[in-house]
Amino acid sequence: MKTVNQPLRKKDAMQLLTGQPVYVNDLAPDNCLIVKLLRSPHPNAIIEEIKTDTAKKVPGIEAVFTWEDVPQDGPRFTLAGQTYPEPSPQDRLVLDRHVRFIGDPVAIVAGRDEKCVNRALRMIKVKYQVLEPVLDFRTAKDNPVLVHPEDNWEALCPVGADNKRNLCAHDECGNGDVEAVLGDCDIVLDRTYHTKAVQQTMMETFRTFCTIDTYGRLHVVSSTQIVFHCRRIIAKALGIPKSKVRVEKTRVGGGFGAKQTAVIEIYPAFVTWKTKKPSKLIFSRKETQTASSPRHEMEVRVRLGAMNDGRIRAIDMYTLSNTGAYGEHGPTTVGLSGHKSIPLYGKAEAFRFISDVVYTNEMSAGAYRGYGATQGLYAVETTVNELADILHMNPVALREQNIVKEGDFMPAYYGETNTSCALDRCIARVKEMIGWDEKYPCRDMGNGKVRAVGMGLAMQGSCISGVDVGSASLKMNDEGFYTLRIGAADMGTGCDTILAQIAAEVLECDYDDITVFGADTDASPYDSGSYASSTTFVTGKATERAALRLREQICALGAQLLSCEEDQVVFDGEYVICEATGKKVSRMDIATASMCGNEIALEAVETHSSPTSPPPFMAGAVELEVDLETGGVEVIQYAAAVDCGTPINPNLGRIQAEGGIVQGIGMVLSEDITYKGGKVLENSLMQYKIPTRLDMGRIHVEFESSYEHQGPFGAKSIGEVVINTPLPAITAAIHNATGIWFRELPITPEQIVMRRMEQNA
C-alpha cells in the first residue's frame, strides 16, 4: 500500500503549528454579543423570585433571559449527542425554574462586552426555596427526595428509566446459570471498586458563536463532535424547525467525548434567535471544570469464580452509575462497563450483568473516552490481578489461559463473534517490551523505594453496531484534484488525514491531491459524528466505497473520451488507459472534459452502517517506583501493544495510544473531583491535577495487527481502547510494591501512607 499504513503528516499540521486562526474564538465576528450564564449556588432549589430590572438597565446590555422566558410545561430535551431516538431521558429545559446542581443555569445575560455583562450578572437578585439535595449516589435510588419530580420528564427508549425512583436507567442481562457455576468454583472473589468522576480537561474549553444568515436561518459555529445531533438538539430546545438551523464546526481543540454533549450551544443560539444579533459564549476554565460533562462516577461489584488451576468460569457484575442532575449518556455508558470487560474472558461458562443509573444533585455526567468501559475494565482486570495474587500465578499466564480468541462467540459482547483478534500476541509483545520476567513482581531498590510491574488488558468497539452511520462524498475538481466531504469531526484525532489516506489509496493518487471539508450540516453528507470509536471503521468504509464508485465514473468518462467500452479501460490514478489500443487520457483532461457537454457526474456519495462492531484489543504493562516513606508513585515506563487491525496512519495511531495512556495515568494517580455540599472543589488546573510530561515516564507503543475484513483495508478503531489499561496495571503494580490492594481511584500518596500505617499497626 502506498498511502494507507503510512505515517503521513496531518492535513492541518502546519496551520496548527504556526498558530493560524482556526478555532471558534479566532473566527467569531467582532460584533458578537457576549453571553454569560448566572448559575445556581444551591444543589437543589426552586426559584421563587428573580429580579432583572436593574441588570437590564446596565449600559450595553442587550437582553436578560430567565425561566420566565421559557415555557416550563413545554417538551423537554437531552443534550446527549447520539442517534435518535436518544436513549437518554428528555429532562432539560433551556432555563428551568427548578435548579438541580450548583452551577445549573439560572439566567442568560447578553451584552456588548464582558465588563457590562459581568456587572449585570452581579445585579440579578434571586430568591430561592432551598430543597434537600441527593448527594450520595448509593442512596439515590428510591430516595424520597426526587431530582426530577416533574410530569413532563420523558424517556423515549425502554431503558428502565423512572424519574419517580431517581432512575435514569436499569438493565439486566446474562448467559448461563451464574449462581450454579459460582457454587461449583474452587474460589470466588467478591470485590467492589469505586471510580470517581474525572474531567476530559481538553485545552479548548466549550465555545460557540451564532449568527443569522442571509436567509434568516440560525447559523451555529461550535467546537463540537456532533454537528447533526447538535442541530436536532438546538431545534428542539428552541422549538423551531431543523430547517432553520445550520451547525458547523471549526477545528476542535480537543474533545475526548466532552463535546459529544451539547453543553454550551443552546445558550448563544437562544440569544441570537431571540435578538437576531450575533452572539458568542466562551466557557471559562472554572465553568468547564464545574458545569460540564465529566466521566460517570461508578461503583462496580465483581464476583468472579475460578478453579485452583486458574480457569475463570463465571463473572457476575453489578454497576451503579451516577449520572448527576441530568441523564446525558447515562443509559449508554453503563452498558459498556460490563459488555466491554466481561467478554475479555471468553472461556467463562456464565455471566450476569446488572446496572442502575441514578440521578443526584451533582454536576451532570456525560461521555468521556472509554465511555464506561474504562470503569468496568478497571474492576474486572483488577479482580483478575487479585485472583492471580491469591492463586500465586503469574498474571500473564493466567490471562493467556482465559482470554478470548479469534473466532470465539462472545455472548457478553452483544452476541457477536470475534472476527479479528491479536490479543494473545499483544500480551506476548508487552511482556517482552517491559521485561516482565526479570521485573515481576517487584524489586527493592535499597533506598526506601520499590520498583514493581503490573498488567492490564482492554477491549472496546469500532462503532455502535446497527446504529452508527458514516457517509462520504468524493468529487473530482478542476485539474483532477479531489474534494472529500465528511460529517465526522476531526477533534485532533486526525480523521481528516486518515480518511484522505483511504481515498488516496483507492484512487491511487498523491495524498495531497485530496482536500477535506467537514463538518457542516448544510454541506456534509449525514454522519452520526465522531464518537464510539466509529470514524475510521464506519466513515472510513464509506470513504473507501465512495472512492471506488468515483473510479468507476472516471473510467466511464475516460472510455467515452477514448471511444472505447468501459470494460476495456483501466485507471492507474493518473491516466485512463484503453487496453485494446494503448491510448490514454489524463486525469486532468478528464476533469476538464467533465465541465463541457458532459452528463457523467464525477462525484460519488456513499453511506455505511455496520451490523457488528469488531473490537480492538490492547495489552498494557507499567513499571513504576513507589517511595514507601512518602507514598509517592513515579511511572518509570509504560509498554503497550495495540490490535487496531491495520493502522491507517501508524504515527497518528501511536499518538492516540500515548495520549490515552497519559489520561489513564492521570485517572489512576492524580485526577480527582471532590464535592463539599454539592460544590466541586477542583475548579481550576491548579487544583485539578492532570499529568505533565514529568509524570508519564517513557511510553512505548507497538502494534500487533489483526486484519478486520469489515473495516477499510482491515482497520478497526483505536481512539478509546487506549485509555483503559493504565488503571488496572498501575493498581496492580502499586500492590506488588506495597502489598496493598486499592479499590478506589485515584490512588494518592496520602492513601498509600495511611494504608501502610494501618498495615503496620
PDB file of C-alpha atoms in Angstrom, residues 318-579:
ATOM      1  CA  TYR A 318     -23.303  -5.013  39.217  1.00  0.00           C
ATOM      2  CA  THR A 319     -22.633  -1.397  38.216  1.00  0.00           C
ATOM      3  CA  LEU A 320     -24.101   1.622  39.977  1.00  0.00           C
ATOM      4  CA  SER A 321     -23.584   4.787  37.930  1.00  0.00           C
ATOM      5  CA  ASN A 322     -24.055   8.412  38.981  1.00  0.00           C
ATOM      6  CA  THR A 323     -25.468  10.470  36.113  1.00  0.00           C
ATOM      7  CA  GLY A 324     -25.736  13.610  38.222  1.00  0.00           C
ATOM      8  CA  ALA A 325     -28.525  16.135  37.754  1.00  0.00           C
ATOM      9  CA  TYR A 326     -29.342  15.180  34.153  1.00  0.00           C
ATOM     10  CA  GLY A 327     -29.311  11.930  32.231  1.00  0.00           C
ATOM     11  CA  GLU A 328     -26.942  12.621  29.329  1.00  0.00           C
ATOM     12  CA  HIS A 329     -25.349   9.338  28.198  1.00  0.00           C
ATOM     13  CA  GLY A 330     -26.456   7.643  31.417  1.00  0.00           C
ATOM     14  CA  PRO A 331     -28.208   4.614  29.870  1.00  0.00           C
ATOM     15  CA  THR A 332     -25.468   4.013  27.290  1.00  0.00           C
ATOM     16  CA  THR A 333     -22.225   4.473  29.244  1.00  0.00           C
ATOM     17  CA  VAL A 334     -23.199   1.998  31.928  1.00  0.00           C
ATOM     18  CA  GLY A 335     -23.686  -0.815  29.419  1.00  0.00           C
ATOM     19  CA  LEU A 336     -20.071  -0.641  28.309  1.00  0.00           C
ATOM     20  CA  SER A 337     -18.847  -1.208  31.874  1.00  0.00           C
ATOM     21  CA  GLY A 338     -19.951  -4.824  31.518  1.00  0.00           C
ATOM     22  CA  HIS A 339     -20.253  -5.534  27.812  1.00  0.00           C
ATOM     23  CA  LYS A 340     -16.684  -4.413  27.088  1.00  0.00           C
ATOM     24  CA  SER A 341     -14.958  -6.004  30.072  1.00  0.00           C
ATOM     25  CA  ILE A 342     -16.629  -9.372  30.702  1.00  0.00           C
ATOM     26  CA  PRO A 343     -16.069 -10.608  27.093  1.00  0.00           C
ATOM     27  CA  LEU A 344     -12.284 -10.409  27.510  1.00  0.00           C
ATOM     28  CA  TYR A 345     -12.526 -13.711  29.365  1.00  0.00           C
ATOM     29  CA  GLY A 346     -14.372 -15.640  26.709  1.00  0.00           C
ATOM     30  CA  LYS A 347     -13.797 -19.067  28.253  1.00  0.00           C
ATOM     31  CA  ALA A 348     -16.186 -18.289  31.120  1.00  0.00           C
ATOM     32  CA  GLU A 349     -19.260 -20.531  31.197  1.00  0.00           C
ATOM     33  CA  ALA A 350     -21.679 -17.936  32.563  1.00  0.00           C
ATOM     34  CA  PHE A 351     -22.046 -14.222  33.137  1.00  0.00           C
ATOM     35  CA  ARG A 352     -24.570 -11.828  34.631  1.00  0.00           C
ATOM     36  CA  PHE A 353     -24.585  -8.060  34.326  1.00  0.00           C
ATOM     37  CA  ILE A 354     -26.999  -5.782  36.196  1.00  0.00           C
ATOM     38  CA  SER A 355     -26.830  -1.994  36.200  1.00  0.00           C
ATOM     39  CA  ASP A 356     -28.549   1.023  37.734  1.00  0.00           C
ATOM     40  CA  VAL A 357     -28.004   4.639  36.730  1.00  0.00           C
ATOM     41  CA  VAL A 358     -29.234   7.158  39.292  1.00  0.00           C
ATOM     42  CA  TYR A 359     -29.896  10.872  39.438  1.00  0.00           C
ATOM     43  CA  THR A 360     -28.196  13.025  42.082  1.00  0.00           C
ATOM     44  CA  ASN A 361     -27.870  16.775  42.663  1.00  0.00           C
ATOM     45  CA  GLU A 362     -24.345  16.919  41.317  1.00  0.00           C
ATOM     46  CA  MET A 363     -22.853  18.095  38.045  1.00  0.00           C
ATOM     47  CA  SER A 364     -24.308  16.152  35.136  1.00  0.00           C
ATOM     48  CA  ALA A 365     -22.030  13.456  33.726  1.00  0.00           C
ATOM     49  CA  GLY A 366     -21.503  12.649  30.055  1.00  0.00           C
ATOM     50  CA  ALA A 367     -19.244  10.973  27.527  1.00  0.00           C
ATOM     51  CA  TYR A 368     -15.519  10.573  28.069  1.00  0.00           C
ATOM     52  CA  ARG A 369     -13.060   8.469  26.088  1.00  0.00           C
ATOM     53  CA  GLY A 370     -13.632   4.848  27.089  1.00  0.00           C
ATOM     54  CA  TYR A 371     -17.294   5.616  27.795  1.00  0.00           C
ATOM     55  CA  GLY A 372     -17.942   3.318  30.761  1.00  0.00           C
ATOM     56  CA  ALA A 373     -15.658   0.533  29.573  1.00  0.00           C
ATOM     57  CA  THR A 374     -12.861   2.292  31.469  1.00  0.00           C
ATOM     58  CA  GLN A 375     -14.598   1.846  34.812  1.00  0.00           C
ATOM     59  CA  GLY A 376     -15.673  -1.735  34.096  1.00  0.00           C
ATOM     60  CA  LEU A 377     -12.255  -2.833  32.847  1.00  0.00           C
ATOM     61  CA  TYR A 378     -10.607  -1.352  35.926  1.00  0.00           C
ATOM     62  CA  ALA A 379     -12.878  -3.512  38.090  1.00  0.00           C
ATOM     63  CA  VAL A 380     -12.677  -6.756  36.116  1.00  0.00           C
ATOM     64  CA  GLU A 381      -8.964  -6.528  35.355  1.00  0.00           C
ATOM     65  CA  THR A 382      -8.077  -5.675  38.956  1.00  0.00           C
ATOM     66  CA  THR A 383     -10.156  -8.645  40.131  1.00  0.00           C
ATOM     67  CA  VAL A 384      -8.206 -10.860  37.711  1.00  0.00           C
ATOM     68  CA  ASN A 385      -4.944  -9.459  39.076  1.00  0.00           C
ATOM     69  CA  GLU A 386      -6.177 -10.167  42.612  1.00  0.00           C
ATOM     70  CA  LEU A 387      -7.070 -13.718  41.553  1.00  0.00           C
ATOM     71  CA  ALA A 388      -3.547 -14.233  40.224  1.00  0.00           C
ATOM     72  CA  ASP A 389      -2.150 -12.986  43.532  1.00  0.00           C
ATOM     73  CA  ILE A 390      -4.342 -15.358  45.582  1.00  0.00           C
ATOM     74  CA  LEU A 391      -3.520 -18.342  43.351  1.00  0.00           C
ATOM     75  CA  HIS A 392       0.197 -17.416  43.287  1.00  0.00           C
ATOM     76  CA  MET A 393       0.026 -17.411  39.498  1.00  0.00           C
ATOM     77  CA  ASN A 394       1.802 -15.127  37.097  1.00  0.00           C
ATOM     78  CA  PRO A 395      -0.912 -12.722  35.843  1.00  0.00           C
ATOM     79  CA  VAL A 396       0.413 -13.112  32.313  1.00  0.00           C
ATOM     80  CA  ALA A 397      -0.054 -16.882  32.390  1.00  0.00           C
ATOM     81  CA  LEU A 398      -3.496 -16.523  33.982  1.00  0.00           C
ATOM     82  CA  ARG A 399      -4.631 -14.256  31.162  1.00  0.00           C
ATOM     83  CA  GLU A 400      -3.138 -16.391  28.421  1.00  0.00           C
ATOM     84  CA  GLN A 401      -5.210 -19.285  29.750  1.00  0.00           C
ATOM     85  CA  ASN A 402      -8.529 -17.399  29.748  1.00  0.00           C
ATOM     86  CA  ILE A 403      -8.632 -14.667  27.118  1.00  0.00           C
ATOM     87  CA  VAL A 404     -10.985 -14.538  24.157  1.00  0.00           C
ATOM     88  CA  LYS A 405      -9.512 -15.679  20.856  1.00  0.00           C
ATOM     89  CA  GLU A 406     -10.270 -15.008  17.213  1.00  0.00           C
ATOM     90  CA  GLY A 407     -13.351 -16.916  16.114  1.00  0.00           C
ATOM     91  CA  ASP A 408     -14.843 -17.135  19.626  1.00  0.00           C
ATOM     92  CA  PHE A 409     -18.525 -16.369  20.127  1.00  0.00           C
ATOM     93  CA  MET A 410     -18.950 -13.608  22.727  1.00  0.00           C
ATOM     94  CA  PRO A 411     -22.356 -13.743  24.440  1.00  0.00           C
ATOM     95  CA  ALA A 412     -21.432 -10.825  26.727  1.00  0.00           C
ATOM     96  CA  TYR A 413     -20.456  -8.715  23.710  1.00  0.00           C
ATOM     97  CA  TYR A 414     -23.973  -8.390  22.333  1.00  0.00           C
ATOM     98  CA  GLY A 415     -23.793 -11.920  20.929  1.00  0.00           C
ATOM     99  CA  GLU A 416     -21.139 -11.058  18.345  1.00  0.00           C
ATOM    100  CA  THR A 417     -18.309 -13.287  17.120  1.00  0.00           C
ATOM    101  CA  ASN A 418     -14.710 -12.196  17.494  1.00  0.00           C
ATOM    102  CA  THR A 419     -13.789 -11.843  13.830  1.00  0.00           C
ATOM    103  CA  SER A 420     -10.266 -10.445  14.298  1.00  0.00           C
ATOM    104  CA  CYS A 421      -8.044 -10.663  17.354  1.00  0.00           C
ATOM    105  CA  ALA A 422      -4.347 -10.466  18.138  1.00  0.00           C
ATOM    106  CA  LEU A 423      -4.742 -10.114  21.910  1.00  0.00           C
ATOM    107  CA  ASP A 424      -2.509 -13.117  22.593  1.00  0.00           C
ATOM    108  CA  ARG A 425       0.251 -11.521  20.537  1.00  0.00           C
ATOM    109  CA  CYS A 426      -0.316  -8.189  22.309  1.00  0.00           C
ATOM    110  CA  ILE A 427       0.272  -9.867  25.677  1.00  0.00           C
ATOM    111  CA  ALA A 428       3.428 -11.592  24.473  1.00  0.00           C
ATOM    112  CA  ARG A 429       4.736  -8.358  22.965  1.00  0.00           C
ATOM    113  CA  VAL A 430       4.124  -6.297  26.089  1.00  0.00           C
ATOM    114  CA  LYS A 431       5.702  -8.964  28.274  1.00  0.00           C
ATOM    115  CA  GLU A 432       8.841  -8.680  26.169  1.00  0.00           C
ATOM    116  CA  MET A 433       8.786  -4.867  25.941  1.00  0.00           C
ATOM    117  CA  ILE A 434       8.547  -4.311  29.698  1.00  0.00           C
ATOM    118  CA  GLY A 435      10.983  -7.097  30.657  1.00  0.00           C
ATOM    119  CA  TRP A 436       8.274  -8.811  32.683  1.00  0.00           C
ATOM    120  CA  ASP A 437      10.114 -11.996  33.600  1.00  0.00           C
ATOM    121  CA  GLU A 438      13.053 -10.088  35.077  1.00  0.00           C
ATOM    122  CA  LYS A 439      10.978  -7.499  36.955  1.00  0.00           C
ATOM    123  CA  TYR A 440       7.826  -9.272  38.170  1.00  0.00           C
ATOM    124  CA  PRO A 441       6.572  -8.723  40.796  1.00  0.00           C
ATOM    125  CA  CYS A 442       8.935  -6.138  42.329  1.00  0.00           C
ATOM    126  CA  ARG A 443      12.488  -5.186  43.188  1.00  0.00           C
ATOM    127  CA  ASP A 444      13.633  -3.449  46.386  1.00  0.00           C
ATOM    128  CA  MET A 445      15.914  -0.617  45.315  1.00  0.00           C
ATOM    129  CA  GLY A 446      17.530  -0.427  48.761  1.00  0.00           C
ATOM    130  CA  ASN A 447      16.708   3.254  49.365  1.00  0.00           C
ATOM    131  CA  GLY A 448      13.188   3.002  50.715  1.00  0.00           C
ATOM    132  CA  LYS A 449      11.855   2.675  47.198  1.00  0.00           C
ATOM    133  CA  VAL A 450      10.410  -0.365  45.447  1.00  0.00           C
ATOM    134  CA  ARG A 451      10.045  -0.869  41.711  1.00  0.00           C
ATOM    135  CA  ALA A 452       7.199  -3.057  40.503  1.00  0.00           C
ATOM    136  CA  VAL A 453       5.312  -4.006  37.367  1.00  0.00           C
ATOM    137  CA  GLY A 454       1.634  -4.571  36.654  1.00  0.00           C
ATOM    138  CA  MET A 455      -0.510  -5.500  33.680  1.00  0.00           C
ATOM    139  CA  GLY A 456      -3.978  -4.858  32.272  1.00  0.00           C
ATOM    140  CA  LEU A 457      -5.957  -5.778  29.165  1.00  0.00           C
ATOM    141  CA  ALA A 458      -8.650  -3.874  27.318  1.00  0.00           C
ATOM    142  CA  MET A 459     -11.146  -4.107  24.502  1.00  0.00           C
ATOM    143  CA  GLN A 460     -13.559  -1.549  23.119  1.00  0.00           C
ATOM    144  CA  GLY A 461     -15.686  -1.354  19.969  1.00  0.00           C
ATOM    145  CA  SER A 462     -15.429   0.118  16.480  1.00  0.00           C
ATOM    146  CA  CYS A 463     -18.901   1.686  16.373  1.00  0.00           C
ATOM    147  CA  ILE A 464     -22.379   1.253  17.805  1.00  0.00           C
ATOM    148  CA  SER A 465     -23.392  -1.754  15.739  1.00  0.00           C
ATOM    149  CA  GLY A 466     -26.513  -1.368  13.659  1.00  0.00           C
ATOM    150  CA  VAL A 467     -26.851   2.292  14.685  1.00  0.00           C
ATOM    151  CA  ASP A 468     -23.918   4.488  13.662  1.00  0.00           C
ATOM    152  CA  VAL A 469     -23.955   5.892  10.140  1.00  0.00           C
ATOM    153  CA  GLY A 470     -20.939   7.252   8.305  1.00  0.00           C
ATOM    154  CA  SER A 471     -21.023   8.987   4.949  1.00  0.00           C
ATOM    155  CA  ALA A 472     -18.530  10.400   2.494  1.00  0.00           C
ATOM    156  CA  SER A 473     -18.828  12.416  -0.692  1.00  0.00           C
ATOM    157  CA  LEU A 474     -15.950  12.484  -3.176  1.00  0.00           C
ATOM    158  CA  LYS A 475     -15.786  14.606  -6.288  1.00  0.00           C
ATOM    159  CA  MET A 476     -13.196  15.381  -8.937  1.00  0.00           C
ATOM    160  CA  ASN A 477     -12.414  19.061  -9.446  1.00  0.00           C
ATOM    161  CA  ASP A 478     -10.577  21.208 -11.985  1.00  0.00           C
ATOM    162  CA  GLU A 479      -7.160  19.818 -12.939  1.00  0.00           C
ATOM    163  CA  GLY A 480      -8.083  16.474 -11.426  1.00  0.00           C
ATOM    164  CA  PHE A 481      -7.747  17.057  -7.685  1.00  0.00           C
ATOM    165  CA  TYR A 482     -10.420  15.686  -5.339  1.00  0.00           C
ATOM    166  CA  THR A 483     -12.621  17.022  -2.561  1.00  0.00           C
ATOM    167  CA  LEU A 484     -13.746  14.731   0.240  1.00  0.00           C
ATOM    168  CA  ARG A 485     -16.778  15.987   2.182  1.00  0.00           C
ATOM    169  CA  ILE A 486     -17.497  14.365   5.541  1.00  0.00           C
ATOM    170  CA  GLY A 487     -19.754  14.880   8.545  1.00  0.00           C
ATOM    171  CA  ALA A 488     -17.309  13.388  11.032  1.00  0.00           C
ATOM    172  CA  ALA A 489     -15.446  15.829  13.263  1.00  0.00           C
ATOM    173  CA  ASP A 490     -11.669  15.918  13.437  1.00  0.00           C
ATOM    174  CA  MET A 491     -11.027  16.916  17.050  1.00  0.00           C
ATOM    175  CA  GLY A 492      -7.277  16.467  16.921  1.00  0.00           C
ATOM    176  CA  THR A 493      -7.571  12.752  16.204  1.00  0.00           C
ATOM    177  CA  GLY A 494      -6.512  13.212  12.589  1.00  0.00           C
ATOM    178  CA  CYS A 495      -9.636  11.775  10.955  1.00  0.00           C
ATOM    179  CA  ASP A 496      -9.402  14.293   8.091  1.00  0.00           C
ATOM    180  CA  THR A 497      -5.950  12.885   7.370  1.00  0.00           C
ATOM    181  CA  ILE A 498      -6.897   9.234   7.794  1.00  0.00           C
ATOM    182  CA  LEU A 499      -9.974   9.445   5.571  1.00  0.00           C
ATOM    183  CA  ALA A 500      -7.942  11.274   2.928  1.00  0.00           C
ATOM    184  CA  GLN A 501      -5.367   8.459   3.067  1.00  0.00           C
ATOM    185  CA  ILE A 502      -8.102   5.877   2.462  1.00  0.00           C
ATOM    186  CA  ALA A 503      -9.445   7.852  -0.504  1.00  0.00           C
ATOM    187  CA  ALA A 504      -5.962   8.384  -1.939  1.00  0.00           C
ATOM    188  CA  GLU A 505      -5.170   4.671  -1.670  1.00  0.00           C
ATOM    189  CA  VAL A 506      -8.260   3.733  -3.666  1.00  0.00           C
ATOM    190  CA  LEU A 507      -7.817   6.499  -6.223  1.00  0.00           C
ATOM    191  CA  GLU A 508      -4.059   5.819  -6.481  1.00  0.00           C
ATOM    192  CA  CYS A 509      -3.273   9.499  -6.232  1.00  0.00           C
ATOM    193  CA  ASP A 510      -0.993  11.609  -4.097  1.00  0.00           C
ATOM    194  CA  TYR A 511      -2.351  12.224  -0.613  1.00  0.00           C
ATOM    195  CA  ASP A 512      -2.093  15.999  -1.186  1.00  0.00           C
ATOM    196  CA  ASP A 513      -4.487  15.681  -4.127  1.00  0.00           C
ATOM    197  CA  ILE A 514      -7.317  15.102  -1.627  1.00  0.00           C
ATOM    198  CA  THR A 515      -8.784  18.189   0.059  1.00  0.00           C
ATOM    199  CA  VAL A 516     -11.109  17.584   3.013  1.00  0.00           C
ATOM    200  CA  PHE A 517     -14.201  19.543   4.019  1.00  0.00           C
ATOM    201  CA  GLY A 518     -16.220  18.949   7.176  1.00  0.00           C
ATOM    202  CA  ALA A 519     -18.321  19.164   9.126  1.00  0.00           C
ATOM    203  CA  ASP A 520     -21.317  21.311   8.236  1.00  0.00           C
ATOM    204  CA  THR A 521     -24.960  20.248   8.368  1.00  0.00           C
ATOM    205  CA  ASP A 522     -25.715  22.198   5.188  1.00  0.00           C
ATOM    206  CA  ALA A 523     -22.914  20.738   3.072  1.00  0.00           C
ATOM    207  CA  SER A 524     -21.721  17.470   4.609  1.00  0.00           C
ATOM    208  CA  PRO A 525     -23.410  14.119   3.995  1.00  0.00           C
ATOM    209  CA  TYR A 526     -25.076  12.784   7.129  1.00  0.00           C
ATOM    210  CA  ASP A 527     -22.756  11.284   9.729  1.00  0.00           C
ATOM    211  CA  SER A 528     -23.568  10.266  13.297  1.00  0.00           C
ATOM    212  CA  GLY A 529     -20.479  12.152  14.448  1.00  0.00           C
ATOM    213  CA  SER A 530     -17.114  11.471  15.983  1.00  0.00           C
ATOM    214  CA  TYR A 531     -17.763   9.182  18.920  1.00  0.00           C
ATOM    215  CA  ALA A 532     -17.960   5.485  19.787  1.00  0.00           C
ATOM    216  CA  SER A 533     -14.590   4.985  18.054  1.00  0.00           C
ATOM    217  CA  SER A 534     -16.523   4.813  14.796  1.00  0.00           C
ATOM    218  CA  THR A 535     -14.895   7.261  12.392  1.00  0.00           C
ATOM    219  CA  THR A 536     -12.150   5.130  10.830  1.00  0.00           C
ATOM    220  CA  PHE A 537     -14.225   1.950  10.806  1.00  0.00           C
ATOM    221  CA  VAL A 538     -17.594   3.316   9.653  1.00  0.00           C
ATOM    222  CA  THR A 539     -16.882   6.609   7.859  1.00  0.00           C
ATOM    223  CA  GLY A 540     -13.628   5.119   6.560  1.00  0.00           C
ATOM    224  CA  LYS A 541     -15.571   2.315   4.887  1.00  0.00           C
ATOM    225  CA  ALA A 542     -17.966   4.849   3.366  1.00  0.00           C
ATOM    226  CA  THR A 543     -14.939   6.759   2.069  1.00  0.00           C
ATOM    227  CA  GLU A 544     -13.466   3.598   0.552  1.00  0.00           C
ATOM    228  CA  ARG A 545     -16.761   2.830  -1.210  1.00  0.00           C
ATOM    229  CA  ALA A 546     -17.187   6.394  -2.455  1.00  0.00           C
ATOM    230  CA  ALA A 547     -13.668   6.307  -3.908  1.00  0.00           C
ATOM    231  CA  LEU A 548     -14.385   3.013  -5.668  1.00  0.00           C
ATOM    232  CA  ARG A 549     -17.564   4.445  -7.199  1.00  0.00           C
ATOM    233  CA  LEU A 550     -15.742   7.588  -8.292  1.00  0.00           C
ATOM    234  CA  ARG A 551     -13.116   5.413 -10.002  1.00  0.00           C
ATOM    235  CA  GLU A 552     -15.902   3.786 -11.995  1.00  0.00           C
ATOM    236  CA  GLN A 553     -17.234   7.178 -13.075  1.00  0.00           C
ATOM    237  CA  ILE A 554     -13.764   8.387 -14.044  1.00  0.00           C
ATOM    238  CA  CYS A 555     -13.337   5.249 -16.129  1.00  0.00           C
ATOM    239  CA  ALA A 556     -16.729   5.778 -17.751  1.00  0.00           C
ATOM    240  CA  LEU A 557     -15.899   9.315 -18.881  1.00  0.00           C
ATOM    241  CA  GLY A 558     -12.374   8.267 -19.832  1.00  0.00           C
ATOM    242  CA  ALA A 559     -13.747   5.453 -22.001  1.00  0.00           C
ATOM    243  CA  GLN A 560     -16.082   7.911 -23.679  1.00  0.00           C
ATOM    244  CA  LEU A 561     -13.172  10.231 -24.473  1.00  0.00           C
ATOM    245  CA  LEU A 562     -11.125   7.287 -25.789  1.00  0.00           C
ATOM    246  CA  SER A 563     -14.052   5.978 -27.849  1.00  0.00           C
ATOM    247  CA  CYS A 564     -13.958   2.525 -26.264  1.00  0.00           C
ATOM    248  CA  GLU A 565     -16.070   0.458 -23.908  1.00  0.00           C
ATOM    249  CA  GLU A 566     -15.905   0.905 -20.128  1.00  0.00           C
ATOM    250  CA  ASP A 567     -14.800  -2.695 -19.610  1.00  0.00           C
ATOM    251  CA  GLN A 568     -11.813  -2.058 -21.890  1.00  0.00           C
ATOM    252  CA  VAL A 569     -10.225   0.673 -19.759  1.00  0.00           C
ATOM    253  CA  VAL A 570      -8.199   0.737 -16.572  1.00  0.00           C
ATOM    254  CA  PHE A 571      -7.333   3.645 -14.304  1.00  0.00           C
ATOM    255  CA  ASP A 572      -3.873   3.846 -12.747  1.00  0.00           C
ATOM    256  CA  GLY A 573      -4.507   7.016 -10.760  1.00  0.00           C
ATOM    257  CA  GLU A 574      -3.095   9.333 -13.427  1.00  0.00           C
ATOM    258  CA  TYR A 575      -4.447   8.006 -16.693  1.00  0.00           C
ATOM    259  CA  VAL A 576      -7.424   6.097 -18.002  1.00  0.00           C
ATOM    260  CA  ILE A 577      -5.919   3.638 -20.486  1.00  0.00           C
ATOM    261  CA  CYS A 578      -7.660   1.693 -23.221  1.00  0.00           C
ATOM    262  CA  GLU A 579      -6.154  -1.789 -23.024  1.00  0.00           C
TER     263      GLU A 579
END
